[in-house]
């Protein structure tokens, strides 16, 4: 078990499975197939350039990432998959959150009332430690615990 402390962007409590990417997470490329298909019941990462998560289900998980990258539609895509109830339940950023991801998460929690936890600035050590499949707990105060 190891504990990390970050800055709270969207408060809440999460306890569940981690989905980890070491590279930037391209929201449009990753969510494109799920966001545009109203029949999808989960997000299967469709970004072939993301070797960590390509082809994996991230719905309801803690997405652990350094930052998001890519298109300016990123915030809208996050808001869309969140409103449909198929997005990750927690976004845990090693670096400070970028404006596009922040806008999508804030829109989802404010406009749609989505329960989503977001903590940023957890540090490089966080991404070095956490692995896909680990149990992670995010607390209201920005504390993130990784259980092994």
mmCIF file of N, CA and C in Angstrom:
data_model
loop_
_atom_site.group_PDB
_atom_site.id
_atom_site.type_symbol
_atom_site.label_atom_id
_atom_site.label_comp_id
_atom_site.label_asym_id
_atom_site.label_seq_id
_atom_site.Cartn_x
_atom_site.Cartn_y
_atom_site.Cartn_z
ATOM 1 N N UNK A 1 0.842 -1.180 0.000
ATOM 2 C CA UNK A 1 0.000 0.000 0.000
ATOM 3 C C UNK A 1 0.889 1.246 0.000
ATOM 4 N N UNK A 2 0.475 2.224 -0.806
ATOM 5 C CA UNK A 2 1.209 3.491 -0.820
ATOM 6 C C UNK A 2 0.215 4.637 -0.986
ATOM 7 N N UNK A 3 0.492 5.751 -0.338
ATOM 8 C CA UNK A 3 -0.406 6.897 -0.316
ATOM 9 C C UNK A 3 0.218 8.077 -1.056
ATOM 10 N N UNK A 4 -0.623 8.784 -1.813
ATOM 11 C CA UNK A 4 -0.215 9.965 -2.572
ATOM 12 C C UNK A 4 -1.201 11.087 -2.267
ATOM 13 N N UNK A 5 -0.734 12.313 -2.370
ATOM 14 C CA UNK A 5 -1.597 13.466 -2.089
ATOM 15 C C UNK A 5 -1.592 14.399 -3.295
ATOM 16 N N UNK A 6 -2.791 14.752 -3.761
ATOM 17 C CA UNK A 6 -2.934 15.639 -4.902
ATOM 18 C C UNK A 6 -3.914 16.758 -4.618
ATOM 19 N N UNK A 7 -4.244 17.490 -5.665
ATOM 20 C CA UNK A 7 -5.182 18.610 -5.579
ATOM 21 C C UNK A 7 -6.551 18.145 -6.070
ATOM 22 N N UNK A 8 -7.587 18.444 -5.325
ATOM 23 C CA UNK A 8 -8.947 18.034 -5.674
ATOM 24 C C UNK A 8 -9.506 18.958 -6.760
ATOM 25 N N UNK A 9 -9.960 18.358 -7.850
ATOM 26 C CA UNK A 9 -10.627 19.086 -8.927
ATOM 27 C C UNK A 9 -12.136 18.837 -8.837
ATOM 28 N N UNK A 10 -12.525 17.591 -8.671
ATOM 29 C CA UNK A 10 -13.932 17.201 -8.483
ATOM 30 C C UNK A 10 -13.954 16.288 -7.259
ATOM 31 N N UNK A 11 -14.533 16.765 -6.149
ATOM 32 C CA UNK A 11 -14.481 15.992 -4.907
ATOM 33 C C UNK A 11 -15.382 14.766 -4.941
ATOM 34 N N UNK A 12 -15.020 13.822 -4.107
ATOM 35 C CA UNK A 12 -15.814 12.615 -3.970
ATOM 36 C C UNK A 12 -14.945 11.482 -3.471
ATOM 37 N N UNK A 13 -15.555 10.316 -3.386
ATOM 38 C CA UNK A 13 -14.840 9.125 -2.935
ATOM 39 C C UNK A 13 -14.948 8.064 -4.024
ATOM 40 N N UNK A 14 -13.836 7.417 -4.317
ATOM 41 C CA UNK A 14 -13.795 6.325 -5.277
ATOM 42 C C UNK A 14 -12.999 5.192 -4.665
ATOM 43 N N UNK A 15 -13.467 3.978 -4.865
ATOM 44 C CA UNK A 15 -12.736 2.786 -4.446
ATOM 45 C C UNK A 15 -12.975 1.737 -5.520
ATOM 46 N N UNK A 16 -11.937 1.423 -6.265
ATOM 47 C CA UNK A 16 -12.110 0.466 -7.347
ATOM 48 C C UNK A 16 -10.816 0.219 -8.086
ATOM 49 N N UNK A 17 -10.958 -0.265 -9.298
ATOM 50 C CA UNK A 17 -9.823 -0.720 -10.101
ATOM 51 C C UNK A 17 -9.179 0.405 -10.904
ATOM 52 N N UNK A 18 -7.861 0.354 -11.016
ATOM 53 C CA UNK A 18 -7.096 1.322 -11.796
ATOM 54 C C UNK A 18 -6.926 0.859 -13.234
ATOM 55 N N UNK A 19 -6.959 1.835 -14.145
ATOM 56 C CA UNK A 19 -6.587 1.643 -15.552
ATOM 57 C C UNK A 19 -5.506 2.686 -15.807
ATOM 58 N N UNK A 20 -4.290 2.243 -16.122
ATOM 59 C CA UNK A 20 -3.123 3.130 -16.124
ATOM 60 C C UNK A 20 -2.536 3.297 -17.516
ATOM 61 N N UNK A 21 -2.222 4.541 -17.858
ATOM 62 C CA UNK A 21 -1.458 4.837 -19.053
ATOM 63 C C UNK A 21 -0.298 5.743 -18.670
ATOM 64 N N UNK A 22 0.861 5.436 -19.184
ATOM 65 C CA UNK A 22 2.064 6.218 -18.881
ATOM 66 C C UNK A 22 2.227 7.395 -19.833
ATOM 67 N N UNK A 23 1.596 7.328 -20.995
ATOM 68 C CA UNK A 23 1.684 8.408 -21.974
ATOM 69 C C UNK A 23 0.450 9.284 -21.905
ATOM 70 N N UNK A 24 0.477 10.379 -22.645
ATOM 71 C CA UNK A 24 -0.691 11.245 -22.701
ATOM 72 C C UNK A 24 -1.904 10.488 -23.220
ATOM 73 N N UNK A 25 -3.062 10.785 -22.676
ATOM 74 C CA UNK A 25 -4.306 10.095 -23.021
ATOM 75 C C UNK A 25 -5.071 10.958 -24.019
ATOM 76 N N UNK A 26 -5.195 10.485 -25.253
ATOM 77 C CA UNK A 26 -5.908 11.200 -26.297
ATOM 78 C C UNK A 26 -7.399 10.907 -26.155
ATOM 79 N N UNK A 27 -8.152 11.877 -25.642
ATOM 80 C CA UNK A 27 -9.566 11.638 -25.345
ATOM 81 C C UNK A 27 -10.381 11.352 -26.600
ATOM 82 N N UNK A 28 -10.179 12.116 -27.653
ATOM 83 C CA UNK A 28 -10.958 11.885 -28.871
ATOM 84 C C UNK A 28 -10.659 10.510 -29.451
ATOM 85 N N UNK A 29 -9.398 10.188 -29.613
ATOM 86 C CA UNK A 29 -9.029 8.888 -30.191
ATOM 87 C C UNK A 29 -9.459 7.727 -29.294
ATOM 88 N N UNK A 30 -9.403 7.908 -27.990
ATOM 89 C CA UNK A 30 -9.728 6.830 -27.053
ATOM 90 C C UNK A 30 -11.224 6.593 -26.913
ATOM 91 N N UNK A 31 -12.003 7.675 -26.919
ATOM 92 C CA UNK A 31 -13.452 7.576 -26.687
ATOM 93 C C UNK A 31 -14.277 7.639 -27.960
ATOM 94 N N UNK A 32 -13.659 7.878 -29.101
ATOM 95 C CA UNK A 32 -14.382 8.157 -30.330
ATOM 96 C C UNK A 32 -15.464 7.129 -30.653
ATOM 97 N N UNK A 33 -15.130 5.873 -30.650
ATOM 98 C CA UNK A 33 -16.108 4.840 -31.015
ATOM 99 C C UNK A 33 -17.242 4.757 -29.999
ATOM 100 N N UNK A 34 -16.925 4.912 -28.710
ATOM 101 C CA UNK A 34 -17.941 4.834 -27.661
ATOM 102 C C UNK A 34 -18.807 6.077 -27.624
ATOM 103 N N UNK A 35 -18.216 7.247 -27.810
ATOM 104 C CA UNK A 35 -18.956 8.507 -27.733
ATOM 105 C C UNK A 35 -19.918 8.674 -28.894
ATOM 106 N N UNK A 36 -19.525 8.181 -30.048
ATOM 107 C CA UNK A 36 -20.344 8.373 -31.242
ATOM 108 C C UNK A 36 -21.369 7.266 -31.457
ATOM 109 N N UNK A 37 -21.282 6.190 -30.726
ATOM 110 C CA UNK A 37 -22.211 5.068 -30.862
ATOM 111 C C UNK A 37 -23.111 5.030 -29.634
ATOM 112 N N UNK A 38 -24.347 5.437 -29.798
ATOM 113 C CA UNK A 38 -25.264 5.532 -28.661
ATOM 114 C C UNK A 38 -25.645 4.171 -28.073
ATOM 115 N N UNK A 39 -25.264 3.083 -28.732
ATOM 116 C CA UNK A 39 -25.583 1.754 -28.229
ATOM 117 C C UNK A 39 -24.485 1.164 -27.346
ATOM 118 N N UNK A 40 -23.332 1.818 -27.276
ATOM 119 C CA UNK A 40 -22.216 1.316 -26.457
ATOM 120 C C UNK A 40 -22.588 1.357 -24.980
ATOM 121 N N UNK A 41 -22.278 0.297 -24.280
ATOM 122 C CA UNK A 41 -22.547 0.190 -22.843
ATOM 123 C C UNK A 41 -21.287 0.376 -22.007
ATOM 124 N N UNK A 42 -20.139 0.506 -22.689
ATOM 125 C CA UNK A 42 -18.871 0.699 -21.989
ATOM 126 C C UNK A 42 -17.875 1.332 -22.949
ATOM 127 N N UNK A 43 -16.827 1.901 -22.372
ATOM 128 C CA UNK A 43 -15.765 2.492 -23.181
ATOM 129 C C UNK A 43 -14.638 1.480 -23.317
ATOM 130 N N UNK A 44 -14.389 1.071 -24.533
ATOM 131 C CA UNK A 44 -13.219 0.265 -24.876
ATOM 132 C C UNK A 44 -12.277 1.240 -25.596
ATOM 133 N N UNK A 45 -11.101 1.453 -25.034
ATOM 134 C CA UNK A 45 -10.168 2.436 -25.586
ATOM 135 C C UNK A 45 -9.844 2.085 -27.035
ATOM 136 N N UNK A 46 -10.075 3.062 -27.922
ATOM 137 C CA UNK A 46 -9.896 2.823 -29.355
ATOM 138 C C UNK A 46 -8.656 3.511 -29.931
ATOM 139 N N UNK A 47 -7.840 4.112 -29.083
ATOM 140 C CA UNK A 47 -6.616 4.771 -29.555
ATOM 141 C C UNK A 47 -5.501 3.742 -29.714
ATOM 142 N N UNK A 48 -5.194 3.392 -30.958
ATOM 143 C CA UNK A 48 -4.169 2.385 -31.231
ATOM 144 C C UNK A 48 -2.778 2.839 -30.819
ATOM 145 N N UNK A 49 -2.594 4.129 -30.626
ATOM 146 C CA UNK A 49 -1.289 4.645 -30.195
ATOM 147 C C UNK A 49 -1.093 4.546 -28.688
ATOM 148 N N UNK A 50 -2.134 4.176 -27.961
ATOM 149 C CA UNK A 50 -2.021 4.020 -26.514
ATOM 150 C C UNK A 50 -1.882 2.526 -26.206
ATOM 151 N N UNK A 51 -0.647 2.057 -26.192
ATOM 152 C CA UNK A 51 -0.384 0.632 -25.991
ATOM 153 C C UNK A 51 -0.773 0.152 -24.593
ATOM 154 N N UNK A 52 -0.827 1.062 -23.628
ATOM 155 C CA UNK A 52 -1.193 0.683 -22.259
ATOM 156 C C UNK A 52 -2.667 0.302 -22.149
ATOM 157 N N UNK A 53 -3.541 1.016 -22.875
ATOM 158 C CA UNK A 53 -4.984 0.835 -22.673
ATOM 159 C C UNK A 53 -5.767 0.422 -23.916
ATOM 160 N N UNK A 54 -5.135 0.380 -25.080
ATOM 161 C CA UNK A 54 -5.860 0.037 -26.309
ATOM 162 C C UNK A 54 -6.603 -1.290 -26.145
ATOM 163 N N UNK A 55 -7.908 -1.259 -26.465
ATOM 164 C CA UNK A 55 -8.737 -2.457 -26.400
ATOM 165 C C UNK A 55 -9.243 -2.805 -25.015
ATOM 166 N N UNK A 56 -8.938 -1.986 -24.016
ATOM 167 C CA UNK A 56 -9.360 -2.274 -22.636
ATOM 168 C C UNK A 56 -10.571 -1.442 -22.238
ATOM 169 N N UNK A 57 -11.406 -2.030 -21.410
ATOM 170 C CA UNK A 57 -12.575 -1.352 -20.858
ATOM 171 C C UNK A 57 -12.133 -0.444 -19.712
ATOM 172 N N UNK A 58 -12.503 0.839 -19.781
ATOM 173 C CA UNK A 58 -12.167 1.765 -18.699
ATOM 174 C C UNK A 58 -13.403 2.345 -18.012
ATOM 175 N N UNK A 59 -14.580 1.883 -18.387
ATOM 176 C CA UNK A 59 -15.815 2.357 -17.766
ATOM 177 C C UNK A 59 -15.816 2.023 -16.277
ATOM 178 N N UNK A 60 -16.107 3.045 -15.459
ATOM 179 C CA UNK A 60 -16.231 2.857 -14.024
ATOM 180 C C UNK A 60 -14.920 2.701 -13.279
ATOM 181 N N UNK A 61 -13.802 2.785 -13.975
ATOM 182 C CA UNK A 61 -12.491 2.594 -13.345
ATOM 183 C C UNK A 61 -11.856 3.930 -13.002
ATOM 184 N N UNK A 62 -10.723 3.867 -12.325
ATOM 185 C CA UNK A 62 -9.914 5.057 -12.073
ATOM 186 C C UNK A 62 -8.902 5.156 -13.202
ATOM 187 N N UNK A 63 -9.067 6.163 -14.049
ATOM 188 C CA UNK A 63 -8.122 6.386 -15.127
ATOM 189 C C UNK A 63 -6.929 7.142 -14.555
ATOM 190 N N UNK A 64 -5.788 6.472 -14.517
ATOM 191 C CA UNK A 64 -4.554 7.045 -13.959
ATOM 192 C C UNK A 64 -3.678 7.434 -15.138
ATOM 193 N N UNK A 65 -3.319 8.712 -15.239
ATOM 194 C CA UNK A 65 -2.669 9.230 -16.429
ATOM 195 C C UNK A 65 -1.804 10.439 -16.094
ATOM 196 N N UNK A 66 -0.863 10.749 -16.990
ATOM 197 C CA UNK A 66 -0.091 11.970 -16.758
ATOM 198 C C UNK A 66 -0.914 13.206 -17.118
ATOM 199 N N UNK A 67 -1.551 13.180 -18.308
ATOM 200 C CA UNK A 67 -2.332 14.303 -18.828
ATOM 201 C C UNK A 67 -3.137 13.818 -20.017
ATOM 202 N N UNK A 68 -4.083 14.654 -20.463
ATOM 203 C CA UNK A 68 -4.753 14.343 -21.722
ATOM 204 C C UNK A 68 -4.064 15.124 -22.832
ATOM 205 N N UNK A 69 -4.189 14.603 -24.047
ATOM 206 C CA UNK A 69 -3.593 15.242 -25.224
ATOM 207 C C UNK A 69 -4.609 15.170 -26.353
ATOM 208 N N UNK A 70 -4.329 15.897 -27.418
ATOM 209 C CA UNK A 70 -5.133 15.753 -28.619
ATOM 210 C C UNK A 70 -6.061 16.915 -28.885
ATOM 211 N N UNK A 71 -7.135 16.602 -29.525
ATOM 212 C CA UNK A 71 -8.074 17.556 -30.077
ATOM 213 C C UNK A 71 -8.716 18.465 -29.035
ATOM 214 N N UNK A 72 -9.123 19.631 -29.502
ATOM 215 C CA UNK A 72 -9.840 20.573 -28.631
ATOM 216 C C UNK A 72 -11.241 20.088 -28.301
ATOM 217 N N UNK A 73 -11.679 19.002 -28.911
ATOM 218 C CA UNK A 73 -12.982 18.430 -28.569
ATOM 219 C C UNK A 73 -12.911 17.558 -27.323
ATOM 220 N N UNK A 74 -11.733 17.437 -26.731
ATOM 221 C CA UNK A 74 -11.543 16.541 -25.588
ATOM 222 C C UNK A 74 -12.531 16.756 -24.460
ATOM 223 N N UNK A 75 -12.764 17.999 -24.075
ATOM 224 C CA UNK A 75 -13.704 18.283 -22.989
ATOM 225 C C UNK A 75 -15.119 17.845 -23.323
ATOM 226 N N UNK A 76 -15.538 18.109 -24.560
ATOM 227 C CA UNK A 76 -16.882 17.707 -24.987
ATOM 228 C C UNK A 76 -17.028 16.185 -24.996
ATOM 229 N N UNK A 77 -15.984 15.492 -25.403
ATOM 230 C CA UNK A 77 -16.015 14.027 -25.433
ATOM 231 C C UNK A 77 -16.133 13.472 -24.008
ATOM 232 N N UNK A 78 -15.364 14.030 -23.074
ATOM 233 C CA UNK A 78 -15.452 13.595 -21.669
ATOM 234 C C UNK A 78 -16.859 13.830 -21.138
ATOM 235 N N UNK A 79 -17.408 14.997 -21.411
ATOM 236 C CA UNK A 79 -18.763 15.316 -20.949
ATOM 237 C C UNK A 79 -19.781 14.359 -21.564
ATOM 238 N N UNK A 80 -19.634 14.027 -22.837
ATOM 239 C CA UNK A 80 -20.578 13.150 -23.529
ATOM 240 C C UNK A 80 -20.563 11.734 -22.956
ATOM 241 N N UNK A 81 -19.390 11.132 -22.816
ATOM 242 C CA UNK A 81 -19.357 9.761 -22.289
ATOM 243 C C UNK A 81 -19.765 9.735 -20.813
ATOM 244 N N UNK A 82 -19.507 10.822 -20.101
ATOM 245 C CA UNK A 82 -19.936 10.903 -18.696
ATOM 246 C C UNK A 82 -21.458 10.990 -18.595
ATOM 247 N N UNK A 83 -22.056 11.821 -19.436
ATOM 248 C CA UNK A 83 -23.521 11.962 -19.437
ATOM 249 C C UNK A 83 -24.199 10.644 -19.797
ATOM 250 N N UNK A 84 -23.542 9.821 -20.606
ATOM 251 C CA UNK A 84 -24.089 8.523 -20.987
ATOM 252 C C UNK A 84 -23.823 7.445 -19.946
ATOM 253 N N UNK A 85 -23.051 7.783 -18.899
ATOM 254 C CA UNK A 85 -22.792 6.833 -17.813
ATOM 255 C C UNK A 85 -21.772 5.767 -18.139
ATOM 256 N N UNK A 86 -20.882 6.034 -19.092
ATOM 257 C CA UNK A 86 -19.907 5.010 -19.491
ATOM 258 C C UNK A 86 -18.454 5.457 -19.311
ATOM 259 N N UNK A 87 -18.245 6.600 -18.688
ATOM 260 C CA UNK A 87 -16.887 7.139 -18.517
ATOM 261 C C UNK A 87 -16.184 6.501 -17.321
ATOM 262 N N UNK A 88 -14.873 6.745 -17.199
ATOM 263 C CA UNK A 88 -14.199 6.371 -15.951
ATOM 264 C C UNK A 88 -14.873 7.096 -14.781
ATOM 265 N N UNK A 89 -14.871 6.485 -13.623
ATOM 266 C CA UNK A 89 -15.484 7.098 -12.432
ATOM 267 C C UNK A 89 -14.532 8.019 -11.699
ATOM 268 N N UNK A 90 -13.238 7.859 -11.946
ATOM 269 C CA UNK A 90 -12.234 8.726 -11.335
ATOM 270 C C UNK A 90 -11.151 9.024 -12.367
ATOM 271 N N UNK A 91 -10.656 10.246 -12.326
ATOM 272 C CA UNK A 91 -9.557 10.688 -13.176
ATOM 273 C C UNK A 91 -8.446 11.108 -12.236
ATOM 274 N N UNK A 92 -7.325 10.395 -12.272
ATOM 275 C CA UNK A 92 -6.217 10.640 -11.358
ATOM 276 C C UNK A 92 -4.994 11.032 -12.183
ATOM 277 N N UNK A 93 -4.665 12.310 -12.145
ATOM 278 C CA UNK A 93 -3.602 12.895 -12.963
ATOM 279 C C UNK A 93 -2.298 12.994 -12.178
ATOM 280 N N UNK A 94 -1.214 12.539 -12.773
ATOM 281 C CA UNK A 94 0.102 12.712 -12.168
ATOM 282 C C UNK A 94 0.528 14.176 -12.250
ATOM 283 N N UNK A 95 0.194 14.836 -13.349
ATOM 284 C CA UNK A 95 0.561 16.228 -13.582
ATOM 285 C C UNK A 95 -0.644 17.133 -13.304
ATOM 286 N N UNK A 96 -0.446 18.457 -13.323
ATOM 287 C CA UNK A 96 -1.603 19.356 -13.227
ATOM 288 C C UNK A 96 -2.555 19.099 -14.391
ATOM 289 N N UNK A 97 -3.838 19.127 -14.119
ATOM 290 C CA UNK A 97 -4.845 18.860 -15.151
ATOM 291 C C UNK A 97 -4.772 19.911 -16.251
ATOM 292 N N UNK A 98 -5.009 19.496 -17.479
ATOM 293 C CA UNK A 98 -5.026 20.421 -18.602
ATOM 294 C C UNK A 98 -6.425 21.036 -18.725
ATOM 295 N N UNK A 99 -6.543 22.211 -19.354
ATOM 296 C CA UNK A 99 -7.837 22.894 -19.432
ATOM 297 C C UNK A 99 -8.925 22.106 -20.151
ATOM 298 N N UNK A 100 -8.570 21.312 -21.161
ATOM 299 C CA UNK A 100 -9.590 20.566 -21.898
ATOM 300 C C UNK A 100 -10.219 19.480 -21.032
ATOM 301 N N UNK A 101 -9.402 18.716 -20.333
ATOM 302 C CA UNK A 101 -9.940 17.689 -19.439
ATOM 303 C C UNK A 101 -10.725 18.331 -18.307
ATOM 304 N N UNK A 102 -10.196 19.417 -17.762
ATOM 305 C CA UNK A 102 -10.893 20.100 -16.660
ATOM 306 C C UNK A 102 -12.277 20.553 -17.104
ATOM 307 N N UNK A 103 -12.369 21.109 -18.300
ATOM 308 C CA UNK A 103 -13.675 21.591 -18.772
ATOM 309 C C UNK A 103 -14.668 20.444 -18.902
ATOM 310 N N UNK A 104 -14.237 19.313 -19.443
ATOM 311 C CA UNK A 104 -15.136 18.168 -19.598
ATOM 312 C C UNK A 104 -15.598 17.609 -18.271
ATOM 313 N N UNK A 105 -14.688 17.504 -17.326
ATOM 314 C CA UNK A 105 -15.029 16.958 -16.009
ATOM 315 C C UNK A 105 -15.948 17.921 -15.256
ATOM 316 N N UNK A 106 -15.659 19.208 -15.323
ATOM 317 C CA UNK A 106 -16.507 20.197 -14.647
ATOM 318 C C UNK A 106 -17.891 20.234 -15.280
ATOM 319 N N UNK A 107 -17.965 20.185 -16.611
ATOM 320 C CA UNK A 107 -19.270 20.159 -17.279
ATOM 321 C C UNK A 107 -20.063 18.907 -16.892
ATOM 322 N N UNK A 108 -19.406 17.768 -16.867
ATOM 323 C CA UNK A 108 -20.103 16.520 -16.524
ATOM 324 C C UNK A 108 -20.642 16.563 -15.101
ATOM 325 N N UNK A 109 -19.850 17.064 -14.167
ATOM 326 C CA UNK A 109 -20.297 17.084 -12.775
ATOM 327 C C UNK A 109 -21.314 18.188 -12.515
ATOM 328 N N UNK A 110 -21.197 19.316 -13.217
ATOM 329 C CA UNK A 110 -22.092 20.448 -12.987
ATOM 330 C C UNK A 110 -23.370 20.341 -13.814
ATOM 331 N N UNK A 111 -23.258 20.206 -15.120
ATOM 332 C CA UNK A 111 -24.423 20.158 -15.991
ATOM 333 C C UNK A 111 -25.200 18.855 -15.866
ATOM 334 N N UNK A 112 -24.470 17.751 -15.782
ATOM 335 C CA UNK A 112 -25.123 16.450 -15.810
ATOM 336 C C UNK A 112 -25.255 15.799 -14.442
ATOM 337 N N UNK A 113 -24.662 16.394 -13.420
ATOM 338 C CA UNK A 113 -24.746 15.823 -12.078
ATOM 339 C C UNK A 113 -24.049 14.476 -11.947
ATOM 340 N N UNK A 114 -23.056 14.227 -12.802
ATOM 341 C CA UNK A 114 -22.325 12.964 -12.778
ATOM 342 C C UNK A 114 -21.432 12.915 -11.541
ATOM 343 N N UNK A 115 -21.456 11.798 -10.850
ATOM 344 C CA UNK A 115 -20.558 11.581 -9.719
ATOM 345 C C UNK A 115 -19.229 11.095 -10.270
ATOM 346 N N UNK A 116 -18.255 11.992 -10.276
ATOM 347 C CA UNK A 116 -16.950 11.675 -10.827
ATOM 348 C C UNK A 116 -15.899 12.327 -9.930
ATOM 349 N N UNK A 117 -14.876 11.593 -9.605
ATOM 350 C CA UNK A 117 -13.789 12.100 -8.769
ATOM 351 C C UNK A 117 -12.643 12.497 -9.681
ATOM 352 N N UNK A 118 -12.013 13.629 -9.377
ATOM 353 C CA UNK A 118 -10.839 14.031 -10.131
ATOM 354 C C UNK A 118 -9.822 14.652 -9.179
ATOM 355 N N UNK A 119 -8.606 14.113 -9.238
ATOM 356 C CA UNK A 119 -7.486 14.615 -8.444
ATOM 357 C C UNK A 119 -6.303 14.767 -9.396
ATOM 358 N N UNK A 120 -5.612 15.901 -9.297
ATOM 359 C CA UNK A 120 -4.428 16.087 -10.136
ATOM 360 C C UNK A 120 -3.191 16.321 -9.274
ATOM 361 N N UNK A 121 -2.063 16.506 -9.936
ATOM 362 C CA UNK A 121 -0.778 16.801 -9.281
ATOM 363 C C UNK A 121 -0.353 15.721 -8.291
ATOM 364 N N UNK A 122 -0.614 14.462 -8.636
ATOM 365 C CA UNK A 122 -0.223 13.346 -7.767
ATOM 366 C C UNK A 122 1.260 13.007 -7.886
ATOM 367 N N UNK A 123 1.920 13.463 -8.924
ATOM 368 C CA UNK A 123 3.357 13.275 -9.075
ATOM 369 C C UNK A 123 3.742 12.077 -9.928
ATOM 370 N N UNK A 124 4.939 12.155 -10.470
ATOM 371 C CA UNK A 124 5.480 11.086 -11.315
ATOM 372 C C UNK A 124 5.566 9.767 -10.554
ATOM 373 N N UNK A 125 5.858 9.844 -9.271
ATOM 374 C CA UNK A 125 5.976 8.631 -8.447
ATOM 375 C C UNK A 125 4.664 7.850 -8.426
ATOM 376 N N UNK A 126 3.546 8.578 -8.496
ATOM 377 C CA UNK A 126 2.238 7.923 -8.541
ATOM 378 C C UNK A 126 2.153 7.004 -9.753
ATOM 379 N N UNK A 127 2.483 7.541 -10.942
ATOM 380 C CA UNK A 127 2.411 6.725 -12.166
ATOM 381 C C UNK A 127 3.470 5.641 -12.206
ATOM 382 N N UNK A 128 4.590 5.856 -11.550
ATOM 383 C CA UNK A 128 5.620 4.817 -11.476
ATOM 384 C C UNK A 128 5.159 3.647 -10.613
ATOM 385 N N UNK A 129 4.289 3.935 -9.647
ATOM 386 C CA UNK A 129 3.874 2.922 -8.674
ATOM 387 C C UNK A 129 2.599 2.170 -9.096
ATOM 388 N N UNK A 130 1.568 2.887 -9.496
ATOM 389 C CA UNK A 130 0.270 2.269 -9.773
ATOM 390 C C UNK A 130 0.319 1.435 -11.054
ATOM 391 N N UNK A 131 -0.382 0.305 -11.049
ATOM 392 C CA UNK A 131 -0.454 -0.601 -12.198
ATOM 393 C C UNK A 131 -1.921 -0.883 -12.531
ATOM 394 N N UNK A 132 -2.197 -1.126 -13.796
ATOM 395 C CA UNK A 132 -3.549 -1.505 -14.200
ATOM 396 C C UNK A 132 -3.972 -2.731 -13.403
ATOM 397 N N UNK A 133 -5.174 -2.669 -12.850
ATOM 398 C CA UNK A 133 -5.703 -3.762 -12.044
ATOM 399 C C UNK A 133 -5.534 -3.550 -10.551
ATOM 400 N N UNK A 134 -4.627 -2.631 -10.144
ATOM 401 C CA UNK A 134 -4.496 -2.326 -8.714
ATOM 402 C C UNK A 134 -5.798 -1.740 -8.190
ATOM 403 N N UNK A 135 -6.040 -1.938 -6.912
ATOM 404 C CA UNK A 135 -7.166 -1.271 -6.255
ATOM 405 C C UNK A 135 -6.689 0.103 -5.802
ATOM 406 N N UNK A 136 -7.450 1.136 -6.161
ATOM 407 C CA UNK A 136 -7.127 2.489 -5.734
ATOM 408 C C UNK A 136 -8.318 3.093 -5.004
ATOM 409 N N UNK A 137 -8.003 3.895 -4.028
ATOM 410 C CA UNK A 137 -9.034 4.620 -3.285
ATOM 411 C C UNK A 137 -8.679 6.097 -3.332
ATOM 412 N N UNK A 138 -9.619 6.914 -3.775
ATOM 413 C CA UNK A 138 -9.455 8.366 -3.789
ATOM 414 C C UNK A 138 -10.404 8.937 -2.753
ATOM 415 N N UNK A 139 -9.871 9.801 -1.913
ATOM 416 C CA UNK A 139 -10.661 10.386 -0.829
ATOM 417 C C UNK A 139 -10.982 11.848 -1.124
ATOM 418 N N UNK A 140 -11.955 12.375 -0.389
ATOM 419 C CA UNK A 140 -12.443 13.746 -0.554
ATOM 420 C C UNK A 140 -11.332 14.791 -0.476
ATOM 421 N N UNK A 141 -10.295 14.519 0.305
ATOM 422 C CA UNK A 141 -9.237 15.511 0.539
ATOM 423 C C UNK A 141 -8.090 15.427 -0.466
ATOM 424 N N UNK A 142 -8.214 14.588 -1.499
ATOM 425 C CA UNK A 142 -7.168 14.460 -2.509
ATOM 426 C C UNK A 142 -6.148 13.374 -2.218
ATOM 427 N N UNK A 143 -6.359 12.615 -1.161
ATOM 428 C CA UNK A 143 -5.492 11.492 -0.862
ATOM 429 C C UNK A 143 -5.883 10.317 -1.760
ATOM 430 N N UNK A 144 -4.880 9.712 -2.378
ATOM 431 C CA UNK A 144 -5.096 8.522 -3.213
ATOM 432 C C UNK A 144 -4.222 7.405 -2.657
ATOM 433 N N UNK A 145 -4.861 6.279 -2.365
ATOM 434 C CA UNK A 145 -4.157 5.123 -1.818
ATOM 435 C C UNK A 145 -4.176 4.021 -2.868
ATOM 436 N N UNK A 146 -3.008 3.476 -3.142
ATOM 437 C CA UNK A 146 -2.877 2.349 -4.071
ATOM 438 C C UNK A 146 -2.609 1.110 -3.233
ATOM 439 N N UNK A 147 -3.507 0.113 -3.374
ATOM 440 C CA UNK A 147 -3.385 -1.142 -2.621
ATOM 441 C C UNK A 147 -2.831 -2.218 -3.536
ATOM 442 N N UNK A 148 -1.968 -3.051 -2.975
ATOM 443 C CA UNK A 148 -1.428 -4.190 -3.717
ATOM 444 C C UNK A 148 -1.734 -5.451 -2.959
#
